[in-house]
């Protein structure tokens, strides 16, 4: 199974940050890394369903989550 993420997220209405990511990863251990403030937590929150992306797609295999 593959996790497919192609999303755009604006974490807060007044935030200057817009996170725009696209990646697909196979089952197993995956590491998300980058500098502080890059949007790692925002991406993980969107995948977990805690934040709703502005647009895009989150799917595992054929099951669409968003």
Short mmCIF file of C-alpha atoms in Angstrom, two decimals, residues 3 5 7 9 19 21 23 30-33 39-51 58 65:
data_model
loop_
_atom_site.label_atom_id
_atom_site.label_comp_id
_atom_site.label_asym_id
_atom_site.label_seq_id
_atom_site.Cartn_x
_atom_site.Cartn_y
_atom_site.Cartn_z
CA UNK A 3 0.36 6.74 1.15
CA UNK A 5 -0.37 13.00 -0.32
CA UNK A 7 -2.26 18.87 -0.52
CA UNK A 9 -2.81 23.72 3.62
CA UNK A 19 2.18 24.45 2.84
CA UNK A 21 3.35 19.25 -0.72
CA UNK A 23 4.66 12.83 -2.20
CA UNK A 30 9.01 7.14 6.60
CA UNK A 31 10.77 10.18 7.99
CA UNK A 32 9.58 13.74 7.46
CA UNK A 33 12.33 16.26 8.16
CA UNK A 39 5.38 22.80 7.88
CA UNK A 40 6.20 19.27 9.08
CA UNK A 41 3.61 19.33 11.86
CA UNK A 42 1.06 20.90 9.52
CA UNK A 43 1.49 18.06 7.00
CA UNK A 44 1.25 15.40 9.72
CA UNK A 45 -1.84 17.08 11.20
CA UNK A 46 -3.51 17.07 7.78
CA UNK A 47 -2.70 13.38 7.25
CA UNK A 48 -4.07 12.59 10.73
CA UNK A 49 -7.29 14.48 9.96
CA UNK A 50 -6.70 17.20 12.54
CA UNK A 51 -6.37 19.94 9.89
CA UNK A 58 -4.78 12.12 0.85
CA UNK A 65 -9.10 9.96 3.21
#
